[in-house]
mmCIF file of C-alpha atoms in Angstrom:
data_model
loop_
_atom_site.group_PDB
_atom_site.id
_atom_site.type_symbol
_atom_site.label_atom_id
_atom_site.label_comp_id
_atom_site.label_asym_id
_atom_site.label_seq_id
_atom_site.Cartn_x
_atom_site.Cartn_y
_atom_site.Cartn_z
ATOM 1 C CA MET H 1 -2.016 59.839 -5.633
ATOM 2 C CA SER H 2 -4.776 57.539 -6.856
ATOM 3 C CA PRO H 3 -8.195 59.096 -7.406
ATOM 4 C CA VAL H 4 -11.061 58.492 -4.995
ATOM 5 C CA SER H 5 -13.628 56.308 -6.785
ATOM 6 C CA ALA H 6 -16.685 57.242 -4.688
ATOM 7 C CA PRO H 7 -19.121 59.930 -5.890
ATOM 8 C CA PRO H 8 -17.763 63.384 -5.063
ATOM 9 C CA PRO H 9 -18.691 64.649 -1.614
ATOM 10 C CA VAL H 10 -20.261 68.071 -1.216
ATOM 11 C CA ILE H 11 -19.615 71.096 0.982
ATOM 12 C CA THR H 12 -23.043 71.846 2.432
ATOM 13 C CA ALA H 13 -22.115 74.553 4.956
ATOM 14 C CA TRP H 14 -19.115 76.590 6.034
ATOM 15 C CA SER H 15 -18.087 79.304 8.437
ATOM 16 C CA ALA H 16 -15.061 81.459 9.116
ATOM 17 C CA LEU H 17 -13.670 83.678 11.857
ATOM 18 C CA SER H 18 -11.138 86.284 10.781
ATOM 19 C CA PRO H 19 -10.327 90.011 10.963
ATOM 20 C CA LEU H 20 -13.413 90.485 8.750
ATOM 21 C CA GLY H 21 -15.738 89.073 11.409
ATOM 22 C CA THR H 22 -17.649 85.854 12.036
ATOM 23 C CA GLY H 23 -19.758 83.766 9.658
ATOM 24 C CA THR H 24 -20.319 83.474 5.930
ATOM 25 C CA ALA H 25 -21.927 86.901 5.512
ATOM 26 C CA ALA H 26 -18.857 88.709 6.849
ATOM 27 C CA HIS H 27 -16.675 86.913 4.290
ATOM 28 C CA THR H 28 -19.019 87.161 1.308
ATOM 29 C CA VAL H 29 -18.855 90.950 1.035
ATOM 30 C CA ALA H 30 -15.221 90.918 2.226
ATOM 31 C CA PRO H 31 -14.514 94.598 2.914
ATOM 32 C CA PRO H 32 -11.128 95.554 4.371
ATOM 33 C CA PRO H 33 -10.822 94.868 8.111
ATOM 34 C CA ASP H 34 -12.338 97.644 10.196
ATOM 35 C CA GLY H 35 -10.009 99.987 12.018
ATOM 36 C CA PRO H 36 -6.273 100.507 11.673
ATOM 37 C CA ALA H 37 -3.946 97.556 11.434
ATOM 38 C CA HIS H 38 -2.127 96.604 14.610
ATOM 39 C CA ARG H 39 1.624 97.304 14.659
ATOM 40 C CA GLU H 40 4.295 95.212 16.320
ATOM 41 C CA THR H 41 7.877 96.380 16.772
ATOM 42 C CA ARG H 42 9.542 93.083 17.728
ATOM 43 C CA PRO H 43 9.773 92.031 14.945
ATOM 44 C CA ASP H 44 8.661 95.073 12.973
ATOM 45 C CA HIS H 45 5.518 94.116 11.052
ATOM 46 C CA THR H 46 1.804 94.798 10.631
ATOM 47 C CA VAL H 47 -0.910 92.380 11.722
ATOM 48 C CA HIS H 48 -4.676 92.053 11.325
ATOM 49 C CA LEU H 49 -6.191 90.475 14.444
ATOM 50 C CA VAL H 50 -9.623 88.927 14.900
ATOM 51 C CA PRO H 51 -11.446 91.871 16.525
ATOM 52 C CA ASP H 52 -12.453 91.633 20.177
ATOM 53 C CA PHE H 53 -11.590 87.948 20.413
ATOM 54 C CA GLU H 54 -10.866 86.810 23.946
ATOM 55 C CA PRO H 55 -11.435 83.066 24.461
ATOM 56 C CA ARG H 56 -12.996 83.426 27.918
ATOM 57 C CA ALA H 57 -15.310 86.209 26.762
ATOM 58 C CA VAL H 58 -16.407 84.347 23.610
ATOM 59 C CA LEU H 59 -16.592 80.768 24.910
ATOM 60 C CA GLY H 60 -17.198 81.325 28.620
ATOM 61 C CA LYS H 61 -15.002 80.763 31.645
ATOM 62 C CA ALA H 62 -15.528 77.024 31.998
ATOM 63 C CA GLY H 63 -12.728 75.074 30.334
ATOM 64 C CA THR H 64 -10.957 78.063 28.817
ATOM 65 C CA ARG H 65 -8.525 79.172 31.522
ATOM 66 C CA SER H 66 -5.589 77.416 29.849
ATOM 67 C CA MET H 67 -6.976 77.263 26.290
ATOM 68 C CA ASP H 68 -4.566 78.610 23.681
ATOM 69 C CA ARG H 69 -5.771 81.107 21.096
ATOM 70 C CA VAL H 70 -5.434 78.847 18.054
ATOM 71 C CA SER H 71 -7.693 76.234 19.684
ATOM 72 C CA ALA H 72 -10.185 78.859 20.815
ATOM 73 C CA LEU H 73 -10.479 80.194 17.260
ATOM 74 C CA ALA H 74 -11.256 76.671 16.017
ATOM 75 C CA VAL H 75 -13.778 75.916 18.780
ATOM 76 C CA ALA H 76 -15.618 79.196 18.164
ATOM 77 C CA THR H 77 -15.711 78.762 14.372
ATOM 78 C CA VAL H 78 -17.006 75.195 14.520
ATOM 79 C CA GLY H 79 -19.632 76.390 16.985
ATOM 80 C CA ASP H 80 -20.844 78.953 14.466
ATOM 81 C CA LEU H 81 -20.939 76.290 11.759
ATOM 82 C CA LEU H 82 -23.039 73.975 13.928
ATOM 83 C CA ARG H 83 -25.485 76.761 14.781
ATOM 84 C CA GLN H 84 -26.277 77.079 11.067
ATOM 85 C CA LEU H 85 -27.574 73.507 10.914
ATOM 86 C CA PRO H 86 -31.177 72.646 11.842
ATOM 87 C CA PRO H 87 -31.114 70.529 15.026
ATOM 88 C CA ASP H 88 -33.378 67.871 13.486
ATOM 89 C CA ARG H 89 -31.388 67.572 10.250
ATOM 90 C CA PRO H 90 -29.233 64.415 9.998
ATOM 91 C CA GLY H 91 -25.754 65.586 10.871
ATOM 92 C CA PRO H 92 -23.468 66.398 13.810
ATOM 93 C CA HIS H 93 -26.403 67.123 16.135
ATOM 94 C CA THR H 94 -28.040 63.740 15.561
ATOM 95 C CA ASP H 95 -24.969 61.596 14.843
ATOM 96 C CA PRO H 96 -21.904 62.835 16.771
ATOM 97 C CA ALA H 97 -20.178 59.439 16.444
ATOM 98 C CA GLY H 98 -20.400 59.672 12.661
ATOM 99 C CA THR H 99 -18.939 63.169 12.517
ATOM 100 C CA ALA H 100 -15.193 63.386 11.975
ATOM 101 C CA VAL H 101 -12.974 66.415 12.571
ATOM 102 C CA VAL H 102 -9.962 67.072 10.322
ATOM 103 C CA LEU H 103 -8.088 70.250 11.176
ATOM 104 C CA ALA H 104 -4.928 71.675 9.649
ATOM 105 C CA THR H 105 -2.731 73.602 12.075
ATOM 106 C CA THR H 106 0.790 73.832 13.392
ATOM 107 C CA GLY H 107 -0.439 74.283 16.934
ATOM 108 C CA SER H 108 0.712 77.187 19.069
ATOM 109 C CA PRO H 109 4.429 77.986 18.775
ATOM 110 C CA GLN H 110 3.910 80.638 21.444
ATOM 111 C CA ALA H 111 2.665 78.038 23.913
ATOM 112 C CA MET H 112 5.650 75.801 23.133
ATOM 113 C CA ARG H 113 8.051 78.685 23.576
ATOM 114 C CA ASP H 114 6.479 79.871 26.845
ATOM 115 C CA PHE H 115 6.452 76.359 28.307
ATOM 116 C CA THR H 116 10.103 75.790 27.410
ATOM 117 C CA ARG H 117 11.054 79.172 28.833
ATOM 118 C CA SER H 118 9.271 78.485 32.121
ATOM 119 C CA SER H 119 11.150 75.190 32.457
ATOM 120 C CA LEU H 120 14.470 76.975 31.977
ATOM 121 C CA LEU H 121 13.702 79.824 34.406
ATOM 122 C CA ALA H 122 11.978 77.885 37.192
ATOM 123 C CA ALA H 123 13.845 76.723 40.281
ATOM 124 C CA LYS H 124 13.476 73.155 38.994
ATOM 125 C CA PRO H 125 12.944 72.148 35.358
ATOM 126 C CA TYR H 126 9.724 70.367 36.297
ATOM 127 C CA HIS H 127 8.238 73.398 38.085
ATOM 128 C CA VAL H 128 5.924 74.152 35.174
ATOM 129 C CA ASN H 129 2.187 74.575 34.730
ATOM 130 C CA PRO H 130 0.909 71.172 33.495
ATOM 131 C CA ALA H 131 -2.335 72.731 32.285
ATOM 132 C CA VAL H 132 -0.567 74.345 29.320
ATOM 133 C CA ILE H 133 1.096 71.124 28.120
ATOM 134 C CA PRO H 134 -1.768 70.207 25.713
ATOM 135 C CA SER H 135 -1.357 73.559 23.937
ATOM 136 C CA GLY H 136 2.180 72.577 23.014
ATOM 137 C CA VAL H 137 1.097 69.796 20.649
ATOM 138 C CA PRO H 138 -0.510 70.416 17.238
ATOM 139 C CA ASN H 139 -3.512 68.112 17.794
ATOM 140 C CA CYS H 140 -4.775 70.164 20.729
ATOM 141 C CA ALA H 141 -7.107 72.282 18.588
ATOM 142 C CA ALA H 142 -8.805 69.335 16.856
ATOM 143 C CA GLY H 143 -9.127 67.508 20.167
ATOM 144 C CA LEU H 144 -10.724 70.487 21.904
ATOM 145 C CA VAL H 145 -13.145 70.996 19.009
ATOM 146 C CA ALA H 146 -14.324 67.409 19.422
ATOM 147 C CA ILE H 147 -14.544 67.618 23.217
ATOM 148 C CA TRP H 148 -16.260 71.002 23.270
ATOM 149 C CA HIS H 149 -18.895 70.056 20.682
ATOM 150 C CA ARG H 150 -19.170 66.372 21.695
ATOM 151 C CA LEU H 151 -18.091 64.973 18.330
ATOM 152 C CA THR H 152 -16.801 61.439 18.792
ATOM 153 C CA GLY H 153 -15.918 60.436 15.226
ATOM 154 C CA PRO H 154 -12.378 60.181 13.812
ATOM 155 C CA ASN H 155 -10.183 63.104 14.841
ATOM 156 C CA THR H 156 -7.190 64.097 12.711
ATOM 157 C CA THR H 157 -4.640 66.893 12.684
ATOM 158 C CA ILE H 158 -2.783 67.770 9.475
ATOM 159 C CA CYS H 159 0.534 69.657 9.638
ATOM 160 C CA ALA H 160 1.447 70.693 6.098
ATOM 161 C CA GLY H 161 2.042 74.439 6.206
ATOM 162 C CA ARG H 162 0.080 76.556 3.729
ATOM 163 C CA THR H 163 -1.095 73.446 1.903
ATOM 164 C CA GLY H 164 -2.562 72.024 5.121
ATOM 165 C CA ALA H 165 -6.228 72.830 4.497
ATOM 166 C CA LEU H 166 -6.162 71.250 1.028
ATOM 167 C CA ALA H 167 -4.379 68.175 2.414
ATOM 168 C CA ALA H 168 -7.048 68.044 5.141
ATOM 169 C CA LEU H 169 -9.775 68.276 2.494
ATOM 170 C CA GLY H 170 -8.259 65.331 0.661
ATOM 171 C CA HIS H 171 -8.086 63.328 3.892
ATOM 172 C CA ALA H 172 -11.708 64.168 4.664
ATOM 173 C CA GLN H 173 -12.681 62.990 1.180
ATOM 174 C CA ARG H 174 -10.998 59.639 1.812
ATOM 175 C CA LEU H 175 -12.701 59.231 5.202
ATOM 176 C CA LEU H 176 -16.081 59.531 3.497
ATOM 177 C CA ALA H 177 -15.135 57.333 0.540
ATOM 178 C CA ASN H 178 -13.983 54.530 2.851
ATOM 179 C CA GLY H 179 -17.005 54.717 5.158
ATOM 180 C CA ARG H 180 -15.009 55.876 8.170
ATOM 181 C CA ALA H 181 -17.360 58.802 8.813
ATOM 182 C CA GLY H 182 -20.799 60.006 7.779
ATOM 183 C CA ARG H 183 -19.643 63.616 7.481
ATOM 184 C CA VAL H 184 -16.487 65.599 8.191
ATOM 185 C CA ILE H 185 -15.887 69.029 9.645
ATOM 186 C CA VAL H 186 -12.674 70.053 7.886
ATOM 187 C CA GLY H 187 -10.663 73.266 7.884
ATOM 188 C CA ALA H 188 -7.663 75.059 9.315
ATOM 189 C CA THR H 189 -6.839 77.438 12.145
ATOM 190 C CA GLU H 190 -4.005 79.890 12.783
ATOM 191 C CA GLU H 191 -3.259 82.394 15.552
ATOM 192 C CA TYR H 192 -1.106 85.493 15.593
ATOM 193 C CA THR H 193 1.657 85.581 18.204
ATOM 194 C CA PRO H 194 5.076 87.288 18.262
ATOM 195 C CA THR H 195 6.725 83.855 18.184
ATOM 196 C CA ARG H 196 4.865 82.871 15.030
ATOM 197 C CA ALA H 197 5.818 86.222 13.450
ATOM 198 C CA ILE H 198 9.501 85.651 14.164
ATOM 199 C CA LEU H 199 9.396 82.124 12.703
ATOM 200 C CA ASP H 200 7.511 83.266 9.593
ATOM 201 C CA LEU H 201 9.796 86.197 8.957
ATOM 202 C CA ARG H 202 12.954 84.118 9.385
ATOM 203 C CA ARG H 203 11.725 81.777 6.634
ATOM 204 C CA GLN H 204 11.137 84.727 4.333
ATOM 205 C CA PRO H 205 13.580 84.934 1.395
ATOM 206 C CA PRO H 206 15.991 87.895 1.567
ATOM 207 C CA GLY H 207 14.702 91.007 -0.173
ATOM 208 C CA ASP H 208 10.998 90.087 -0.028
ATOM 209 C CA THR H 209 8.533 92.639 1.333
ATOM 210 C CA ARG H 210 7.333 91.781 4.806
ATOM 211 C CA PRO H 211 3.739 90.585 4.608
ATOM 212 C CA VAL H 212 0.837 91.787 6.705
ATOM 213 C CA LEU H 213 0.147 88.915 9.098
ATOM 214 C CA GLY H 214 -3.353 87.667 9.865
ATOM 215 C CA GLU H 215 -5.116 85.019 11.912
ATOM 216 C CA GLY H 216 -8.372 83.107 11.944
ATOM 217 C CA CYS H 217 -10.124 79.840 11.218
ATOM 218 C CA ALA H 218 -12.280 78.528 8.364
ATOM 219 C CA VAL H 219 -14.201 75.237 8.490
ATOM 220 C CA PHE H 220 -16.419 73.338 6.064
ATOM 221 C CA LEU H 221 -18.992 70.565 6.437
ATOM 222 C CA LEU H 222 -18.197 67.836 3.922
ATOM 223 C CA GLU H 223 -20.914 65.228 3.348
ATOM 224 C CA PRO H 224 -21.817 62.485 0.884
ATOM 225 C CA PRO H 225 -23.911 63.708 -2.050
ATOM 226 C CA ALA H 226 -27.181 62.248 -0.726
ATOM 227 C CA PRO H 227 -28.080 64.644 2.129
ATOM 228 C CA GLN H 228 -28.002 67.851 0.100
ATOM 229 C CA PRO H 229 -30.300 70.477 1.619
ATOM 230 C CA ALA H 230 -33.078 71.439 -0.787
ATOM 231 C CA GLY H 231 -32.367 74.784 -2.391
ATOM 232 C CA GLY H 232 -29.131 75.295 -0.479
ATOM 233 C CA PRO H 233 -25.733 76.111 -1.960
ATOM 234 C CA VAL H 234 -23.745 72.973 -2.702
ATOM 235 C CA THR H 235 -20.193 72.612 -3.962
ATOM 236 C CA GLU H 236 -18.769 69.251 -5.016
ATOM 237 C CA VAL H 237 -15.171 68.379 -4.180
ATOM 238 C CA LEU H 238 -14.117 66.624 -7.365
ATOM 239 C CA GLY H 239 -10.531 65.930 -6.351
ATOM 240 C CA VAL H 240 -7.497 66.981 -4.345
ATOM 241 C CA VAL H 241 -3.878 66.341 -5.298
ATOM 242 C CA HIS H 242 -0.747 67.281 -3.392
ATOM 243 C CA ASN H 243 2.892 66.836 -4.266
ATOM 244 C CA THR H 244 6.400 67.802 -3.213
ATOM 245 C CA GLY H 245 8.994 69.806 -5.107
ATOM 246 C CA PRO H 246 12.352 71.430 -4.388
ATOM 247 C CA ALA H 247 12.417 73.936 -1.532
ATOM 248 C CA SER H 248 14.512 76.235 -3.734
ATOM 249 C CA ASP H 249 11.524 76.576 -6.114
ATOM 250 C CA PRO H 250 8.378 75.419 -4.294
ATOM 251 C CA ALA H 251 6.099 76.126 -7.263
ATOM 252 C CA ALA H 252 8.166 73.986 -9.669
ATOM 253 C CA ARG H 253 5.797 70.995 -9.276
ATOM 254 C CA LEU H 254 2.622 73.087 -9.281
ATOM 255 C CA PRO H 255 1.883 72.801 -13.043
ATOM 256 C CA ASP H 256 2.100 69.002 -12.894
ATOM 257 C CA CYS H 257 0.024 68.963 -9.703
ATOM 258 C CA ILE H 258 -2.735 71.029 -11.335
ATOM 259 C CA ARG H 259 -2.748 68.929 -14.507
ATOM 260 C CA GLU H 260 -2.949 65.719 -12.482
ATOM 261 C CA ALA H 261 -5.897 67.065 -10.486
ATOM 262 C CA LEU H 262 -7.730 68.165 -13.641
ATOM 263 C CA ASP H 263 -7.046 64.831 -15.393
ATOM 264 C CA GLN H 264 -8.408 62.863 -12.433
ATOM 265 C CA CYS H 265 -11.622 64.889 -12.608
ATOM 266 C CA TRP H 266 -11.878 64.779 -16.431
ATOM 267 C CA ILE H 267 -11.717 68.579 -16.537
ATOM 268 C CA ARG H 268 -9.980 70.615 -19.242
ATOM 269 C CA PRO H 269 -8.225 73.894 -18.366
ATOM 270 C CA GLY H 270 -10.668 75.755 -20.609
ATOM 271 C CA GLN H 271 -13.591 74.618 -18.430
ATOM 272 C CA VAL H 272 -12.202 76.318 -15.303
ATOM 273 C CA TRP H 273 -14.142 79.449 -14.342
ATOM 274 C CA ALA H 274 -11.732 80.672 -11.654
ATOM 275 C CA ALA H 275 -8.304 79.604 -10.398
ATOM 276 C CA LEU H 276 -7.446 80.968 -6.984
ATOM 277 C CA GLY H 277 -3.895 81.050 -5.639
ATOM 278 C CA ALA H 278 -2.764 82.480 -2.326
ATOM 279 C CA ARG H 279 -1.161 85.588 -3.887
ATOM 280 C CA THR H 280 1.235 85.791 -0.974
ATOM 281 C CA VAL H 281 3.776 88.590 -0.861
ATOM 282 C CA GLY H 282 7.171 87.730 -2.322
ATOM 283 C CA ALA H 283 8.745 85.545 -4.974
ATOM 284 C CA HIS H 284 6.833 82.366 -4.095
ATOM 285 C CA GLY H 285 3.470 84.082 -4.423
ATOM 286 C CA ARG H 286 4.438 85.664 -7.745
ATOM 287 C CA ARG H 287 5.654 82.328 -9.080
ATOM 288 C CA GLU H 288 2.397 80.588 -8.089
ATOM 289 C CA GLN H 289 0.305 83.283 -9.769
ATOM 290 C CA GLN H 290 2.461 83.069 -12.886
ATOM 291 C CA VAL H 291 1.733 79.341 -13.142
ATOM 292 C CA LEU H 292 -2.035 79.941 -12.859
ATOM 293 C CA ASP H 293 -1.983 82.723 -15.449
ATOM 294 C CA GLU H 294 -0.040 80.552 -17.889
ATOM 295 C CA LEU H 295 -2.331 77.534 -17.485
ATOM 296 C CA PHE H 296 -5.721 79.282 -17.355
ATOM 297 C CA GLY H 297 -5.214 82.859 -18.552
ATOM 298 C CA THR H 298 -5.006 86.089 -16.626
ATOM 299 C CA GLU H 299 -8.781 86.614 -16.461
ATOM 300 C CA VAL H 300 -9.431 83.205 -14.878
ATOM 301 C CA GLY H 301 -6.411 83.550 -12.586
ATOM 302 C CA HIS H 302 -7.637 86.893 -11.209
ATOM 303 C CA ARG H 303 -11.419 86.368 -11.251
ATOM 304 C CA VAL H 304 -11.650 85.655 -7.523
ATOM 305 C CA ALA H 305 -9.611 87.756 -5.113
ATOM 306 C CA PRO H 306 -8.251 86.376 -1.837
ATOM 307 C CA LEU H 307 -9.855 87.664 1.341
ATOM 308 C CA PRO H 308 -8.092 90.830 2.607
ATOM 309 C CA ILE H 309 -7.084 89.425 5.985
ATOM 310 C CA GLY H 310 -3.297 89.209 5.730
ATOM 311 C CA ASP H 311 -1.032 86.175 5.617
ATOM 312 C CA THR H 312 -2.692 83.439 7.682
ATOM 313 C CA SER H 313 0.113 80.894 7.262
ATOM 314 C CA CYS H 314 -1.257 77.336 7.638
ATOM 315 C CA ALA H 315 -4.874 78.577 7.357
ATOM 316 C CA THR H 316 -4.163 80.250 3.999
ATOM 317 C CA SER H 317 -5.695 77.593 1.761
ATOM 318 C CA ALA H 318 -8.751 77.302 4.030
ATOM 319 C CA PHE H 319 -9.478 80.987 3.489
ATOM 320 C CA GLN H 320 -8.869 80.485 -0.246
ATOM 321 C CA LEU H 321 -11.640 77.868 -0.182
ATOM 322 C CA ALA H 322 -13.855 80.321 1.699
ATOM 323 C CA ALA H 323 -13.182 83.019 -0.913
ATOM 324 C CA ALA H 324 -14.005 80.556 -3.700
ATOM 325 C CA LEU H 325 -17.305 79.585 -2.067
ATOM 326 C CA ALA H 326 -18.232 83.215 -1.394
ATOM 327 C CA ALA H 327 -17.507 84.390 -4.950
ATOM 328 C CA PRO H 328 -20.538 85.450 -7.037
ATOM 329 C CA ALA H 329 -20.303 82.615 -9.555
ATOM 330 C CA PRO H 330 -22.801 81.985 -12.402
ATOM 331 C CA THR H 331 -26.095 80.532 -11.165
ATOM 332 C CA THR H 332 -27.344 78.826 -14.335
ATOM 333 C CA THR H 333 -24.426 76.536 -15.233
ATOM 334 C CA ASP H 334 -21.876 74.367 -13.483
ATOM 335 C CA THR H 335 -18.869 76.358 -12.287
ATOM 336 C CA ILE H 336 -15.428 74.779 -12.004
ATOM 337 C CA LEU H 337 -13.108 76.278 -9.389
ATOM 338 C CA VAL H 338 -9.438 75.464 -8.885
ATOM 339 C CA VAL H 339 -7.712 76.302 -5.595
ATOM 340 C CA THR H 340 -3.943 75.936 -5.318
ATOM 341 C CA SER H 341 -1.437 76.296 -2.515
ATOM 342 C CA VAL H 342 2.352 76.409 -2.283
ATOM 343 C CA ASP H 343 4.440 76.165 0.883
ATOM 344 C CA VAL H 344 8.015 77.341 1.317
ATOM 345 C CA ILE H 345 9.201 73.836 2.198
ATOM 346 C CA GLY H 346 8.262 72.646 -1.305
ATOM 347 C CA THR H 347 4.795 71.113 -0.886
ATOM 348 C CA VAL H 348 2.109 72.025 -3.423
ATOM 349 C CA ALA H 349 -1.585 71.161 -3.545
ATOM 350 C CA CYS H 350 -4.543 71.618 -5.858
ATOM 351 C CA ALA H 351 -8.269 71.143 -5.238
ATOM 352 C CA VAL H 352 -10.894 71.040 -7.985
ATOM 353 C CA LEU H 353 -14.428 72.092 -7.001
ATOM 354 C CA ARG H 354 -17.695 72.215 -8.924
ATOM 355 C CA ARG H 355 -20.523 74.518 -7.864
ATOM 356 C CA ARG H 356 -23.860 73.122 -9.006
ATOM 357 C CA PRO H 357 -26.879 75.376 -9.639
ATOM 358 C CA VAL H 358 -30.027 74.323 -7.805
ATOM 359 C CA ALA H 359 -31.910 73.703 -11.034
ATOM 360 C CA ALA H 360 -29.191 71.340 -12.279
ATOM 361 C CA ARG H 361 -29.244 69.308 -9.056
ATOM 362 C CA GLN H 362 -33.023 68.890 -9.202
ATOM 363 C CA ARG H 363 -32.992 67.369 -12.696
#
C-alpha cells in the first residue's frame, strides 16, 4: 500500500458503547463489567452484553420497530459522540454534507438467519416481513447512522473481520487526503446473538479455550489537522497498513506489516511507547502477542491492556483503538502507539498513532 502524502489527520473525539457503559469516561477507568456474566447453553459459552440496551428504549419508538441490534448500537454510539461536540463548532452539526461515515461490521447474521428461516417456514417463500430485509445486508448500520443523524457525506461499510476497524481507519484517512470529506466518523459495531456465537465458535481451532463473547460499538471523529480544539486531546493517525497472509498462520505476515507501517511513518521500533494487540484467546492471539513482544519488547507489548469486554469480533480493533486513546500516556512528550489486528482468515493490519501533548501542539 502506498503511503498517504497529506498531513496526518487527527482523532479529535471518540465514544464507545460496551458492557462497561457509554462514553469515554466509562472506558477510561475500564473496570470489569458490572454484574455476573450472562450464560448461554446453545452453544455453551459466556457473554458480556451491553447493560440495559433495548433499541426502542434508548432511541425511541419512531423508526426502531425493525431496527437490528448491531445498527442500534452504532446509532446510539454516534449520537453520544455528536453530543460531545459544541453545536457551533465546525463539524457534523454545521456541515453534514462534508461528514463521511465509515463503519466496519459484518451486519447481523441473526437477522439473515431469521429471514431465511421465515421464508422456508411460511406458506409461500415470499410471505416474509419486508421491513427486516435491510438488516440482512452489512451496510444497514452505516446507512441508518447517516439517516438518523442526517449525515449526507460519503457512506462506506468495511467487512474485514477483526481487522475491519483498522481498514476503516485507513479508508477514512484516504477520504480526507483526497478531499472527499471534511471529516469522517469511523469505527466498528458488533452485536451478540446466538447465531454469531455459533459461527464464531465453529471457526475456532480445535483445542482452543472458548472465549467470553462481547458486543458494542466504538467510533472516532477523524479530521484534518487544522481544526484541533484548543487544549483538547488530539491523536494523529500517522499511517495504516493491512496485508494478507496464509489462513493456516494468520499472524505470519504481521511482522512485515508492522515494519512497513513504521517505515512509512519514519518511526523506529525503539520509539514506540505501547504496542497493543487484541490478546484474543487461543493460538492466534498468542502468536500475535509473540510478534509484538519480539519486535518491541515485553514491556511495550503489555503496557496497555485491552478493555475487559470479551471478544467483540469485527469490533475488536475499534476497542483496541479506544483502549489506546484512554491509556494514561506521558503528557510532556510525543507518544507513539501501535495497534495491530489479526483475523482468522489471514488478514493483518497495523495502525501507527502519535499522541501530541498540548504544549507541543502550541509551539
